[in-house]
Amino acid sequence: MKGIVFREFLDMVEDEYSADLVDDIIDDSVLPSGGAYTTVGTYDHAEMGKLVVALSKRTGANVPDLLKAYGRHLFSRFFAGYPQFFEGINESFGFLSTIESFIHVEVKKLYPDAELPAFETLEMSPDYMRMIYRSPRCLGDFAEGLMEGCFEHYKDSVIISRQDEHEGRIVKFELKKAHQESFS
Amino acid sequence: MRSPDPERLLKRLEREKRARLEAERLLEEKSLSLYLANQEMEVAHRSQQRITEDLNAILEKIPRGIILTDAEGTILKVNKHGEKLFDVSAEQAAGINLKSYLSLDDLADPKLNEPLVDAGDLRITGTRADKSSFPVELAFTTVGEEPDIRVLWMVRDITLRLAAETEQRRLEQDLKQAQKLESLGTLAGGIAHELNTPIQFVTDNMNFLSETVTNLLSAIDGYEKRLDLTSNDSIRKEFDIDYLAEEAPQAISQSLDGLKRITDIVLAVKKFSYPTSSGKTENDLNDVIRTTATVSKNQWKYVASLDLDLDEDIPSLSSNAGELNQVFLNLIVNAAHAIEDRADKATPGQIKIQTKYTASAIECRVSDNGSGMTKDIIEKVFNPFFTTKDPGRGTGQGLSIVHSIVTLSHSGDIIVESKVGQGTAFVLTFPVLSAEPTPA
């Protein structure tokens, strides 16, 4: 897993809680890297699991909620750091459909050793979309958080339904845009 | 505000140091990787540049117009040969649809949208910038993938090839015709040879009969005188001796005249069919002319008279009699055709052949009062395959062959004089090596 994911996670913890909590969860996790991450480095993804579990223990928040929160946070960071991936896209489904076909392709060019999840679009219409997430790291919650960040960014109201399979290695997402009814 | 725990600060500092060292290591690793990649790219770039140069050289030197268009046929690039073919610069052609230069509508279902379809060689029409057209052979293939499909067109001007193919077909036809004529000549020669013997004994018998009839009539007269019979004798009347005495010698004489003409024709056909040698021998040009006039009589007798004004003092000519036969046959047949084609049908057609000896050469003039030729036609009249005759009446080879035989085979000369509506004369000059004329 790329170092940027760890750095952003620790930044979020520091922003949302405190720098001390960052020290604490690093100490609690006993990490091979010692928690010394650089954005361009590559680290064992298991360290992320340990950090999230440690954060959960320290804060009492459950792991899925923490991963979703981190997904939402990371999406906003992606938008700030890589605006070129968002050019010409004005709604959430359009952006999600480019992840596999464009963004991951570009990331691979920059980081050939990056291990990316598959994020395939099965069906898409203006108001409805079906996607499938595949990853041995079982980070469906994190993916859902990224989706939520995307919907917030584009101000789309979307109802997310998901079905986890194979112990979370495969997650099927069904996304429906909720139409806002106006009363005059 | 609570002051930071020094122990925590030291841990954070240590983490940041390790992160920085890791970042520096990664930076160094990445720099080295970029350096090596750059080296590889430079090698690849040089190789690519070389390939591009080679391909450009091939494209520019290949004797085919190479045109690149988009899928709609809009011209993107044209090589040097393409510029030359269509008489247009690549800059001028860019952006114009290829249909302005090629009759692509003649192509049946070119399937431009299918990648890697080679339509093979097709023959259509090309149009130059000045709107003149020319035949082309076309091949094309699509390159690239959707949505950036382009079409590579290869064009070859086949004007010369078509002309060569046409000439080849004409030569083949002429060869067939020549072979047929040669067979006919051999056959005619054989028939003439076979006719010669019966004509000979028929002529001998007719001469014998002529003499016999004369003797018989003299005998009858003698017996009548001895028997003192009058001209009113019943036997003389019964057998109509007076009539026989008047008509029989005349009939025999006419038959002998006919046989003489048959003999002349057979002899002429024999001479025409079997020239004495394929090489040169001493020949009497007048004799050659007479022979040819006889053989070709069927060609001219319905449209003209043929007058021979032959100088009997011309020397013999070292020549190929077979070739000279062909020369005079072509000239006589051409003259007959010219008379047939003239507008003035009232004036009798006339072909005249004159020979005369002038110091060191024999001059022969073959003239007619036919349709004549314009200056434009006169200039081309000896060109191979040039003809003004309808198909099947002439191949355009006759006068070309005449010119070749006279000038190349016999070191002579031939000129043409002609006026439209008045007639044409061909003047042939054959040099004679011997200074003294030798009567033939």
Coordinates of C-alpha atoms in Angstrom, one line a residue:
Chain A
M1 CA 0.0 0.0 0.0
K2 CA 1.3 3.4 -0.9
G3 CA 2.7 5.6 1.8
I4 CA 0.3 8.4 0.9
V5 CA -2.6 6.3 2.3
F6 CA -0.8 6.0 5.6
R7 CA 0.2 9.6 5.8
E8 CA -3.3 10.8 5.0
F9 CA -4.7 8.4 7.6
L10 CA -2.4 9.7 10.3
D11 CA -3.0 13.3 9.3
M12 CA -6.7 12.7 9.7
V13 CA -6.2 11.2 13.1
E14 CA -4.2 14.2 14.1
D15 CA -6.7 16.6 12.7
E16 CA -9.7 14.9 14.1
Y17 CA -8.3 13.8 17.5
S18 CA -4.7 14.8 18.4
A19 CA -1.1 14.3 17.6
D20 CA -0.7 12.3 20.8
L21 CA -3.3 9.8 19.6
V22 CA -1.3 9.3 16.5
D23 CA 1.7 8.4 18.7
D24 CA -0.4 6.2 20.8
I25 CA -1.9 4.1 17.9
I26 CA 1.6 3.8 16.3
D27 CA 2.9 2.5 19.6
D28 CA -0.1 0.2 20.1
S29 CA 0.2 -1.3 16.6
V30 CA 3.9 -2.3 16.8
L31 CA 4.6 -1.7 13.1
P32 CA 7.5 -2.9 11.1
S33 CA 7.9 0.5 9.6
G34 CA 7.7 2.1 13.0
G35 CA 5.0 4.5 11.6
A36 CA 7.7 6.4 9.6
Y37 CA 5.8 6.8 6.3
T38 CA 6.8 8.7 3.2
T39 CA 4.1 9.3 0.6
V40 CA 6.0 7.7 -2.2
G41 CA 7.0 4.6 -0.2
T42 CA 5.3 1.3 -0.3
Y43 CA 4.3 -0.5 3.0
D44 CA 2.6 -3.6 4.1
H45 CA -1.2 -3.0 3.9
A46 CA -1.6 -5.0 7.2
E47 CA -0.1 -2.0 9.0
M48 CA -3.2 0.0 8.0
G49 CA -5.4 -2.7 9.6
K50 CA -3.4 -2.6 12.8
L51 CA -3.6 1.2 12.9
V52 CA -7.4 1.3 12.4
V53 CA -7.9 -1.4 15.0
A54 CA -5.7 0.6 17.4
L55 CA -7.7 3.7 16.7
S56 CA -10.9 1.9 17.2
K57 CA -9.8 0.7 20.6
R58 CA -8.6 4.1 21.7
T59 CA -11.7 6.0 20.5
G60 CA -14.4 3.4 20.9
A61 CA -15.6 4.0 17.3
N62 CA -16.1 0.8 15.3
V63 CA -13.7 -0.1 12.6
P64 CA -16.1 0.1 9.6
D65 CA -17.2 3.6 10.6
L66 CA -13.5 4.6 10.9
L67 CA -12.7 3.2 7.5
K68 CA -15.6 5.0 5.9
A69 CA -14.6 8.2 7.6
Y70 CA -11.1 7.8 6.3
G71 CA -12.5 7.1 2.8
R72 CA -14.4 10.3 2.9
H73 CA -11.4 12.2 4.1
L74 CA -9.1 10.7 1.5
F75 CA -11.4 11.6 -1.4
S76 CA -11.3 15.2 -0.5
R77 CA -7.5 15.0 -0.3
F78 CA -7.4 13.3 -3.7
F79 CA -9.4 16.1 -5.2
A80 CA -7.0 18.7 -3.7
G81 CA -3.9 16.7 -4.8
Y82 CA -4.9 15.4 -8.2
P83 CA -7.4 17.9 -9.8
Q84 CA -6.6 16.6 -13.3
F85 CA -8.5 13.4 -12.6
F86 CA -11.7 15.4 -12.1
E87 CA -11.5 17.6 -15.2
G88 CA -14.6 17.6 -17.3
I89 CA -16.6 15.4 -14.8
N90 CA -19.6 17.0 -13.2
E91 CA -21.4 14.2 -11.4
S92 CA -20.5 11.3 -9.2
F93 CA -21.4 8.3 -11.4
G94 CA -19.3 9.7 -14.2
F95 CA -16.3 10.0 -11.9
L96 CA -16.7 6.5 -10.4
S97 CA -16.8 5.0 -13.8
T98 CA -13.4 6.4 -14.6
I99 CA -11.6 4.8 -11.6
E100 CA -10.8 1.5 -13.2
S101 CA -10.5 2.7 -16.8
F102 CA -8.5 5.9 -16.3
I103 CA -7.4 6.7 -12.8
H104 CA -5.9 3.3 -11.9
V105 CA -4.3 3.2 -15.3
E106 CA -2.6 6.5 -14.7
V107 CA -1.6 5.5 -11.1
K108 CA 0.0 2.3 -12.5
K109 CA 2.1 4.5 -14.9
L110 CA 3.3 6.6 -12.0
Y111 CA 3.7 3.7 -9.5
P112 CA 4.2 0.4 -11.4
D113 CA 4.4 -1.5 -8.1
A114 CA 1.1 -0.1 -6.7
E115 CA -1.3 -2.9 -5.8
L116 CA -4.7 -1.5 -6.6
P117 CA -8.2 -3.0 -6.0
A118 CA -10.4 -3.7 -9.0
F119 CA -13.4 -1.3 -9.1
E120 CA -15.5 -2.4 -12.1
T121 CA -18.6 -0.8 -13.4
L122 CA -21.3 -3.4 -14.1
E123 CA -24.2 -1.2 -15.1
M124 CA -24.7 2.5 -15.3
S125 CA -27.5 4.9 -16.1
P126 CA -27.9 8.5 -15.1
D127 CA -29.6 7.5 -11.8
Y128 CA -28.5 4.0 -11.2
M129 CA -25.2 2.2 -11.1
R130 CA -23.8 -1.2 -10.1
M131 CA -20.2 -1.6 -9.2
I132 CA -18.1 -4.5 -8.0
Y133 CA -15.1 -4.1 -5.7
R134 CA -12.5 -6.9 -5.6
S135 CA -9.5 -6.9 -3.3
P136 CA -7.7 -9.4 -1.1
R137 CA -7.4 -6.7 1.5
C138 CA -11.2 -6.7 2.2
L139 CA -11.4 -2.9 2.5
G140 CA -15.0 -2.6 1.2
D141 CA -15.8 -0.1 4.0
F142 CA -12.9 2.1 2.9
A143 CA -14.2 1.9 -0.7
E144 CA -17.7 2.9 0.5
G145 CA -16.2 5.9 2.4
L146 CA -14.5 7.0 -0.8
M147 CA -17.9 6.7 -2.6
E148 CA -19.5 8.8 0.1
G149 CA -16.8 11.4 -0.3
C150 CA -17.4 11.4 -4.0
F151 CA -21.2 11.9 -3.6
E152 CA -20.5 14.7 -1.1
H153 CA -18.1 16.4 -3.5
Y154 CA -20.6 16.4 -6.3
K155 CA -23.5 17.1 -4.0
D156 CA -25.3 14.0 -5.2
S157 CA -27.8 12.2 -2.9
V158 CA -27.2 8.6 -3.4
I159 CA -28.5 5.5 -1.6
I160 CA -25.8 2.9 -1.3
S161 CA -26.7 -0.8 -1.0
R162 CA -23.9 -3.4 -0.7
Q163 CA -23.5 -7.1 -0.6
D164 CA -20.3 -8.6 0.8
E165 CA -19.1 -11.9 -0.6
H166 CA -16.1 -14.1 0.0
E167 CA -15.4 -12.5 3.4
G168 CA -15.3 -9.1 2.1
R169 CA -12.9 -9.7 -0.8
I170 CA -15.8 -9.0 -3.2
V171 CA -18.3 -6.3 -2.5
K172 CA -21.2 -5.5 -4.8
F173 CA -22.5 -2.0 -4.6
E174 CA -25.8 -0.8 -5.9
L175 CA -26.1 2.9 -6.1
K176 CA -29.4 4.8 -6.7
K177 CA -29.6 8.6 -6.9
A178 CA -32.4 9.9 -4.7
H179 CA -34.4 12.6 -6.4
Q180 CA -35.2 15.6 -4.3
E181 CA -38.8 16.4 -4.5
S182 CA -39.6 20.1 -4.3
F183 CA -42.9 21.4 -2.9
S184 CA -44.1 24.8 -3.8
Chain B
M1 CA -2.1 24.7 27.0
R2 CA -0.3 21.6 28.0
S3 CA 3.4 21.5 27.0
P4 CA 4.3 18.5 24.7
D5 CA 5.8 15.5 26.4
P6 CA 9.5 15.5 25.5
E7 CA 9.5 11.8 25.1
R8 CA 6.7 12.0 22.5
L9 CA 8.5 14.7 20.7
L10 CA 11.6 12.7 20.5
K11 CA 9.6 9.7 19.1
R12 CA 8.0 11.9 16.5
L13 CA 11.3 13.4 15.6
E14 CA 12.8 9.9 15.2
R15 CA 9.8 8.9 13.0
E16 CA 10.2 11.9 10.8
K17 CA 14.0 11.3 10.5
R18 CA 13.4 7.7 9.4
A19 CA 10.7 8.9 7.0
R20 CA 13.1 11.5 5.6
L21 CA 15.8 8.9 5.2
E22 CA 13.4 6.5 3.5
A23 CA 12.2 9.3 1.2
E24 CA 15.8 10.2 0.3
R25 CA 16.5 6.5 -0.4
L26 CA 13.5 6.3 -2.6
L27 CA 14.4 9.5 -4.3
E28 CA 17.9 8.2 -5.0
E29 CA 16.5 4.9 -6.2
K30 CA 13.9 6.8 -8.4
S31 CA 16.6 9.1 -9.8
L32 CA 18.8 6.2 -10.8
S33 CA 15.8 4.4 -12.3
L34 CA 14.9 7.6 -14.2
Y35 CA 18.5 8.0 -15.4
L36 CA 18.6 4.4 -16.7
A37 CA 15.1 4.8 -18.2
N38 CA 16.4 8.0 -19.9
Q39 CA 19.4 6.2 -21.3
E40 CA 17.1 3.4 -22.7
M41 CA 14.8 6.1 -24.1
E42 CA 17.7 7.8 -25.8
V43 CA 18.7 4.5 -27.5
A44 CA 15.1 3.8 -28.4
H45 CA 14.7 7.3 -29.7
R46 CA 17.7 7.1 -31.9
S47 CA 16.5 3.7 -33.1
Q48 CA 13.1 5.1 -33.7
Q49 CA 14.6 8.1 -35.5
R50 CA 16.5 5.8 -37.8
I51 CA 13.5 3.7 -38.5
T52 CA 11.5 6.9 -39.2
E53 CA 14.2 8.1 -41.6
D54 CA 14.3 4.8 -43.4
L55 CA 10.5 4.7 -43.7
N56 CA 10.4 8.2 -44.9
A57 CA 13.1 7.4 -47.5
I58 CA 11.2 4.4 -48.7
L59 CA 8.0 6.4 -48.9
E60 CA 9.6 9.2 -50.8
K61 CA 11.6 6.9 -53.2
I62 CA 8.9 4.3 -53.9
P63 CA 7.5 4.8 -57.4
R64 CA 4.0 4.9 -56.1
G65 CA 1.8 7.7 -54.9
I66 CA 1.3 7.1 -51.2
I67 CA -1.6 9.0 -49.7
L68 CA -2.8 8.9 -46.1
T69 CA -6.4 10.0 -45.4
D70 CA -8.8 9.8 -42.5
A71 CA -11.7 7.4 -42.7
E72 CA -13.8 10.0 -44.6
G73 CA -11.1 10.3 -47.2
T74 CA -9.7 13.7 -46.2
I75 CA -6.1 13.9 -47.2
L76 CA -3.6 14.0 -44.4
K77 CA -0.3 13.3 -46.1
V78 CA 1.0 12.8 -49.7
N79 CA 4.5 11.5 -50.6
K80 CA 6.7 13.0 -53.3
H81 CA 5.6 10.6 -56.0
G82 CA 1.9 11.3 -55.2
E83 CA 2.6 15.1 -55.6
K84 CA 4.1 14.4 -59.0
L85 CA 1.3 12.1 -60.1
F86 CA -1.4 14.5 -59.3
D87 CA 0.6 17.6 -60.0
V88 CA -0.2 19.1 -56.6
S89 CA 1.9 19.8 -53.5
A90 CA 1.2 17.9 -50.3
E91 CA 0.3 21.3 -48.6
Q92 CA -2.3 22.0 -51.3
A93 CA -3.8 18.5 -51.2
A94 CA -4.0 18.4 -47.3
G95 CA -7.6 18.8 -46.2
I96 CA -9.1 18.0 -49.6
N97 CA -11.2 14.8 -50.0
L98 CA -9.4 12.1 -52.0
K99 CA -12.4 11.9 -54.3
S100 CA -11.2 15.1 -56.0
Y101 CA -8.2 13.1 -57.3
L102 CA -9.5 9.5 -57.6
S103 CA -12.8 8.1 -58.9
L104 CA -13.4 6.3 -55.7
D105 CA -17.1 6.1 -56.4
D106 CA -16.1 3.4 -59.0
L107 CA -15.0 1.2 -56.1
A108 CA -17.6 -1.3 -55.0
D109 CA -18.0 -1.5 -51.2
P110 CA -14.4 -0.6 -50.2
K111 CA -15.2 -1.4 -46.5
L112 CA -13.1 1.4 -45.2
N113 CA -14.3 0.9 -41.7
E114 CA -12.9 -2.5 -41.3
P115 CA -9.3 -2.6 -40.2
L116 CA -6.6 -4.3 -42.3
V117 CA -8.7 -4.8 -45.4
D118 CA -6.5 -4.8 -48.5
A119 CA -8.7 -4.3 -51.5
G120 CA -5.9 -5.4 -53.8
D121 CA -5.1 -3.7 -57.1
L122 CA -8.0 -1.9 -58.6
R123 CA -8.1 0.1 -61.8
I124 CA -9.8 3.4 -61.6
T125 CA -9.3 7.0 -63.0
G126 CA -7.0 9.6 -61.4
T127 CA -7.5 13.4 -62.0
R128 CA -4.6 15.8 -61.9
A129 CA -4.8 19.4 -60.6
D130 CA -5.4 20.6 -64.1
K131 CA -8.4 18.2 -64.4
S132 CA -6.7 15.9 -66.9
S133 CA -7.3 12.3 -66.2
F134 CA -5.2 9.2 -66.3
P135 CA -5.6 5.5 -65.5
V136 CA -4.4 4.3 -62.2
E137 CA -4.0 1.1 -60.3
L138 CA -5.0 1.4 -56.7
A139 CA -4.5 -0.5 -53.5
F140 CA -5.5 0.6 -50.0
T141 CA -5.5 -0.6 -46.5
T142 CA -6.8 0.8 -43.2
V143 CA -4.4 1.5 -40.4
G144 CA -4.9 2.4 -36.7
E145 CA -7.9 1.6 -34.6
E146 CA -11.2 3.1 -33.9
P147 CA -11.8 6.0 -33.4
D148 CA -8.6 7.0 -35.2
I149 CA -8.8 4.8 -38.3
R150 CA -6.8 6.1 -41.2
V151 CA -6.5 4.8 -44.7
L152 CA -3.3 4.3 -46.7
W153 CA -3.8 4.6 -50.4
M154 CA -1.2 3.4 -52.9
V155 CA -1.6 4.7 -56.4
R156 CA 0.3 3.8 -59.6
D157 CA 0.0 5.5 -63.0
I158 CA -0.6 2.7 -65.5
T159 CA -0.8 4.8 -68.7
L160 CA 2.4 3.4 -70.1
R161 CA 1.5 -0.1 -69.1
L162 CA -1.9 0.0 -70.7
A163 CA -0.3 1.4 -73.9
A164 CA 2.2 -1.5 -73.8
E165 CA -0.6 -4.0 -73.2
T166 CA -2.6 -2.5 -76.2
E167 CA 0.6 -2.6 -78.4
Q168 CA 1.2 -6.2 -77.2
R169 CA -2.4 -7.2 -78.2
R170 CA -2.0 -5.5 -81.6
L171 CA 1.3 -7.2 -82.2
E172 CA -0.2 -10.5 -81.3
Q173 CA -3.1 -9.9 -83.7
D174 CA -0.7 -8.8 -86.4
L175 CA 1.4 -11.9 -85.9
K176 CA -1.6 -14.1 -86.2
Q177 CA -2.6 -12.2 -89.3
A178 CA 0.9 -12.5 -90.7
Q179 CA 0.9 -16.2 -89.9
K180 CA -2.4 -16.6 -91.7
L181 CA -1.2 -14.7 -94.7
E182 CA 2.0 -16.7 -94.8
S183 CA -0.1 -19.9 -94.8
L184 CA -2.3 -18.5 -97.6
G185 CA 0.8 -17.5 -99.5
T186 CA 2.3 -21.0 -99.2
L187 CA -1.0 -22.5 -100.2
A188 CA -1.4 -20.1 -103.2
G189 CA 2.2 -20.9 -104.2
G190 CA 1.5 -24.6 -104.0
I191 CA -1.7 -24.3 -106.0
A192 CA 0.1 -22.2 -108.6
H193 CA 2.8 -24.9 -108.9
E194 CA 0.2 -27.6 -109.3
L195 CA -1.6 -25.6 -111.9
N196 CA 1.5 -25.0 -113.9
T197 CA 1.7 -28.5 -115.4
P198 CA -1.9 -28.9 -116.6
I199 CA -1.8 -25.3 -117.9
Q200 CA 1.4 -26.3 -119.8
F201 CA -0.1 -29.4 -121.5
V202 CA -3.5 -27.7 -122.1
T203 CA -1.5 -24.9 -123.8
D204 CA 0.5 -27.4 -125.8
N205 CA -2.6 -29.2 -126.8
M206 CA -4.3 -26.0 -127.8
N207 CA -1.4 -25.1 -129.9
F208 CA -1.5 -28.6 -131.4
L209 CA -5.3 -28.2 -132.0
S210 CA -4.7 -24.7 -133.6
E211 CA -2.2 -26.2 -136.0
T212 CA -4.4 -29.3 -136.6
V213 CA -7.5 -27.2 -137.3
T214 CA -5.6 -25.1 -139.8
N215 CA -4.3 -28.2 -141.5
L216 CA -7.7 -29.8 -141.5
L217 CA -9.3 -26.8 -143.1
S218 CA -6.5 -26.7 -145.7
A219 CA -7.1 -30.4 -146.4
I220 CA -10.8 -29.8 -146.8
D221 CA -10.1 -27.0 -149.2
G222 CA -7.7 -29.3 -151.1
Y223 CA -10.2 -32.1 -151.3
E224 CA -12.9 -29.8 -152.5
K225 CA -10.7 -28.4 -155.2
R226 CA -9.6 -31.9 -156.3
L227 CA -13.3 -33.1 -156.4
D228 CA -14.3 -29.9 -158.0
L229 CA -16.9 -29.2 -155.4
T230 CA -18.5 -25.9 -155.2
S231 CA -19.1 -23.8 -152.1
N232 CA -22.7 -24.9 -152.2
D233 CA -21.8 -28.5 -151.8
S234 CA -24.3 -30.3 -149.6
I235 CA -21.7 -31.9 -147.3
R236 CA -20.1 -28.5 -146.8
K237 CA -23.5 -27.1 -145.9
E238 CA -24.5 -30.0 -143.8
F239 CA -21.4 -29.7 -141.5
D240 CA -21.3 -25.8 -141.8
I241 CA -17.7 -25.9 -142.9
D242 CA -17.6 -22.2 -143.6
Y243 CA -18.7 -21.4 -140.1
L244 CA -16.2 -23.8 -138.5
A245 CA -13.4 -22.4 -140.8
E246 CA -14.1 -18.9 -139.4
E247 CA -14.9 -19.6 -135.7
A248 CA -12.7 -22.5 -134.8
P249 CA -9.3 -20.7 -135.2
Q250 CA -10.8 -17.7 -133.4
A251 CA -12.0 -19.9 -130.5
I252 CA -8.7 -21.6 -130.3
S253 CA -6.9 -18.2 -130.4
Q254 CA -9.1 -16.8 -127.6
S255 CA -8.5 -19.9 -125.6
L256 CA -4.7 -19.5 -126.0
D257 CA -5.0 -15.8 -125.0
G258 CA -6.9 -16.9 -121.9
L259 CA -4.3 -19.6 -121.2
K260 CA -1.6 -17.0 -121.5
R261 CA -3.3 -14.8 -119.0
I262 CA -3.7 -17.8 -116.6
T263 CA 0.0 -18.6 -117.1
D264 CA 1.0 -15.0 -116.3
I265 CA -1.1 -15.0 -113.2
V266 CA 0.1 -18.4 -112.0
L267 CA 3.7 -17.3 -112.7
A268 CA 3.1 -14.0 -110.8
V269 CA 1.6 -15.9 -107.8
K270 CA 4.5 -18.3 -107.8
K271 CA 7.0 -15.4 -107.9
F272 CA 5.1 -13.6 -105.2
S273 CA 4.8 -16.6 -103.0
Y274 CA 8.3 -18.0 -103.4
P275 CA 10.8 -15.2 -103.5
T276 CA 14.0 -16.6 -105.0
S277 CA 15.9 -16.1 -101.7
S278 CA 15.5 -14.6 -98.3
G279 CA 18.7 -12.7 -99.1
K280 CA 19.4 -10.2 -101.9
T281 CA 19.7 -11.2 -105.6
E282 CA 19.8 -9.2 -108.8
N283 CA 16.2 -8.4 -109.7
D284 CA 14.4 -6.5 -112.4
L285 CA 12.3 -3.9 -110.5
N286 CA 9.9 -3.6 -113.4
D287 CA 9.4 -7.4 -113.3
V288 CA 8.6 -7.1 -109.5
I289 CA 6.2 -4.3 -110.2
R290 CA 4.4 -6.2 -113.0
T291 CA 4.1 -9.3 -110.8
T292 CA 2.7 -7.4 -107.9
A293 CA 0.3 -5.5 -110.2
T294 CA -1.0 -8.8 -111.5
V295 CA -1.4 -10.4 -108.1
S296 CA -3.1 -7.4 -106.6
K297 CA -5.5 -6.8 -109.6
N298 CA -8.5 -7.9 -107.5
Q299 CA -7.7 -5.0 -105.1
W300 CA -7.7 -2.2 -107.6
K301 CA -9.6 -3.2 -110.8
Y302 CA -13.0 -2.2 -109.4
V303 CA -11.9 1.3 -108.4
A304 CA -9.1 2.3 -110.7
S305 CA -7.0 1.6 -113.7
L306 CA -3.3 0.8 -113.2
D307 CA -0.9 2.3 -115.6
L308 CA 2.6 1.1 -115.8
D309 CA 5.2 3.5 -117.2
L310 CA 8.3 1.5 -116.8
D311 CA 11.7 2.5 -118.0
E312 CA 13.0 -0.7 -119.6
D313 CA 16.6 0.5 -119.4
I314 CA 16.8 0.5 -115.6
P315 CA 19.6 -1.7 -114.3
S316 CA 19.0 -4.7 -112.2
L317 CA 18.7 -4.0 -108.5
S318 CA 20.4 -6.0 -105.8
S319 CA 17.3 -6.6 -103.7
N320 CA 15.1 -8.9 -101.9
A321 CA 12.3 -9.6 -104.3
G322 CA 9.9 -10.8 -101.6
E323 CA 10.3 -7.6 -99.7
L324 CA 9.9 -5.5 -102.8
N325 CA 6.7 -7.4 -103.6
Q326 CA 5.4 -6.4 -100.2
V327 CA 6.4 -2.7 -100.7
F328 CA 4.5 -2.4 -104.0
L329 CA 1.6 -4.5 -102.8
N330 CA 1.1 -2.1 -99.8
L331 CA 1.5 1.0 -102.0
I332 CA -1.0 -0.3 -104.6
V333 CA -3.6 -1.4 -102.0
N334 CA -3.2 2.0 -100.2
A335 CA -3.7 3.8 -103.5
A336 CA -6.8 1.8 -104.2
H337 CA -8.2 2.5 -100.7
A338 CA -7.4 6.3 -101.1
I339 CA -9.3 6.3 -104.5
E340 CA -12.2 4.4 -102.9
D341 CA -12.3 7.0 -100.1
R342 CA -12.3 10.1 -102.2
A343 CA -15.3 12.4 -102.4
D344 CA -15.1 12.8 -106.2
K345 CA -16.6 9.6 -107.6
A346 CA -17.1 11.0 -111.1
T347 CA -13.4 11.1 -112.1
P348 CA -12.0 7.7 -113.0
G349 CA -9.6 6.3 -110.5
Q350 CA -6.1 6.1 -111.6
I351 CA -3.0 4.5 -110.2
K352 CA 0.3 5.0 -112.0
I353 CA 3.6 3.4 -111.4
Q354 CA 6.7 4.9 -113.1
T355 CA 10.3 3.8 -113.0
K356 CA 13.3 5.6 -114.3
Y357 CA 17.0 5.5 -114.0
T358 CA 18.7 8.6 -112.8
A359 CA 22.5 8.4 -112.8
S360 CA 23.1 6.2 -109.8
A361 CA 19.7 5.4 -108.6
I362 CA 16.4 3.9 -109.7
E363 CA 13.5 6.1 -109.0
C364 CA 10.0 4.7 -108.7
R365 CA 6.9 6.8 -108.3
V366 CA 3.6 5.3 -107.2
S367 CA 0.9 7.8 -107.6
D368 CA -2.9 7.9 -107.3
N369 CA -5.7 10.5 -107.7
G370 CA -7.3 9.4 -104.4
S371 CA -8.4 11.4 -101.4
G372 CA -4.9 12.7 -100.5
M373 CA -3.6 13.5 -97.0
T374 CA -3.4 16.5 -94.7
K375 CA 0.0 17.7 -93.5
D376 CA -0.7 16.3 -90.1
I377 CA -1.3 12.8 -91.4
I378 CA 1.7 13.0 -93.8
E379 CA 4.0 13.6 -90.7
K380 CA 2.7 10.4 -89.1
V381 CA 2.2 8.2 -92.1
F382 CA 5.3 6.1 -91.6
N383 CA 4.8 5.7 -87.8
P384 CA 4.1 2.2 -86.7
F385 CA 0.4 1.6 -85.9
F386 CA -0.7 4.9 -87.3
T387 CA -3.8 4.4 -89.5
T388 CA -6.8 6.4 -90.6
K389 CA -8.5 3.3 -91.8
D390 CA -11.4 1.6 -90.2
P391 CA -10.7 -1.4 -87.9
G392 CA -10.2 -4.5 -90.0
R393 CA -9.2 -2.5 -93.1
G394 CA -5.7 -1.6 -91.9
T395 CA -3.4 -2.1 -89.0
G396 CA -1.3 0.9 -89.5
Q397 CA 1.7 -1.3 -90.2
G398 CA 1.8 -1.3 -94.0
L399 CA 3.6 2.0 -94.7
S400 CA 5.8 1.5 -91.6
I401 CA 7.0 -1.8 -93.1
V402 CA 7.4 -0.1 -96.6
H403 CA 9.6 2.6 -95.0
S404 CA 11.6 0.0 -93.2
I405 CA 12.2 -2.2 -96.3
V406 CA 13.1 0.7 -98.5
T407 CA 15.4 2.6 -96.1
L408 CA 16.9 -0.1 -93.9
S409 CA 16.9 -3.2 -96.1
H410 CA 17.8 -1.4 -99.4
S411 CA 19.5 1.8 -98.2
G412 CA 17.0 3.7 -100.2
D413 CA 14.8 6.6 -99.6
I414 CA 11.0 7.2 -99.6
I415 CA 9.2 10.5 -99.6
V416 CA 5.5 11.3 -99.8
E417 CA 3.8 14.1 -101.8
S418 CA 0.1 14.6 -101.2
K419 CA -2.7 17.1 -101.6
V420 CA -6.1 16.7 -100.0
G421 CA -8.6 15.9 -102.8
Q422 CA -6.0 15.6 -105.5
G423 CA -4.0 12.5 -104.6
T424 CA -0.8 11.1 -103.3
A425 CA 2.6 10.0 -104.7
F426 CA 5.2 7.9 -103.0
V427 CA 8.6 8.4 -104.5
L428 CA 11.0 5.6 -103.9
T429 CA 14.7 5.9 -104.6
F430 CA 17.0 2.8 -104.7
P431 CA 20.7 3.4 -105.1
V432 CA 22.5 1.3 -107.7
L433 CA 26.1 0.4 -107.1
S434 CA 27.0 -0.3 -110.7
A435 CA 27.6 2.9 -112.7
E436 CA 26.6 1.5 -116.0
P437 CA 22.9 0.6 -116.5
T438 CA 22.5 -3.1 -117.3
P439 CA 19.3 -3.8 -119.2
A440 CA 17.3 -6.4 -117.3

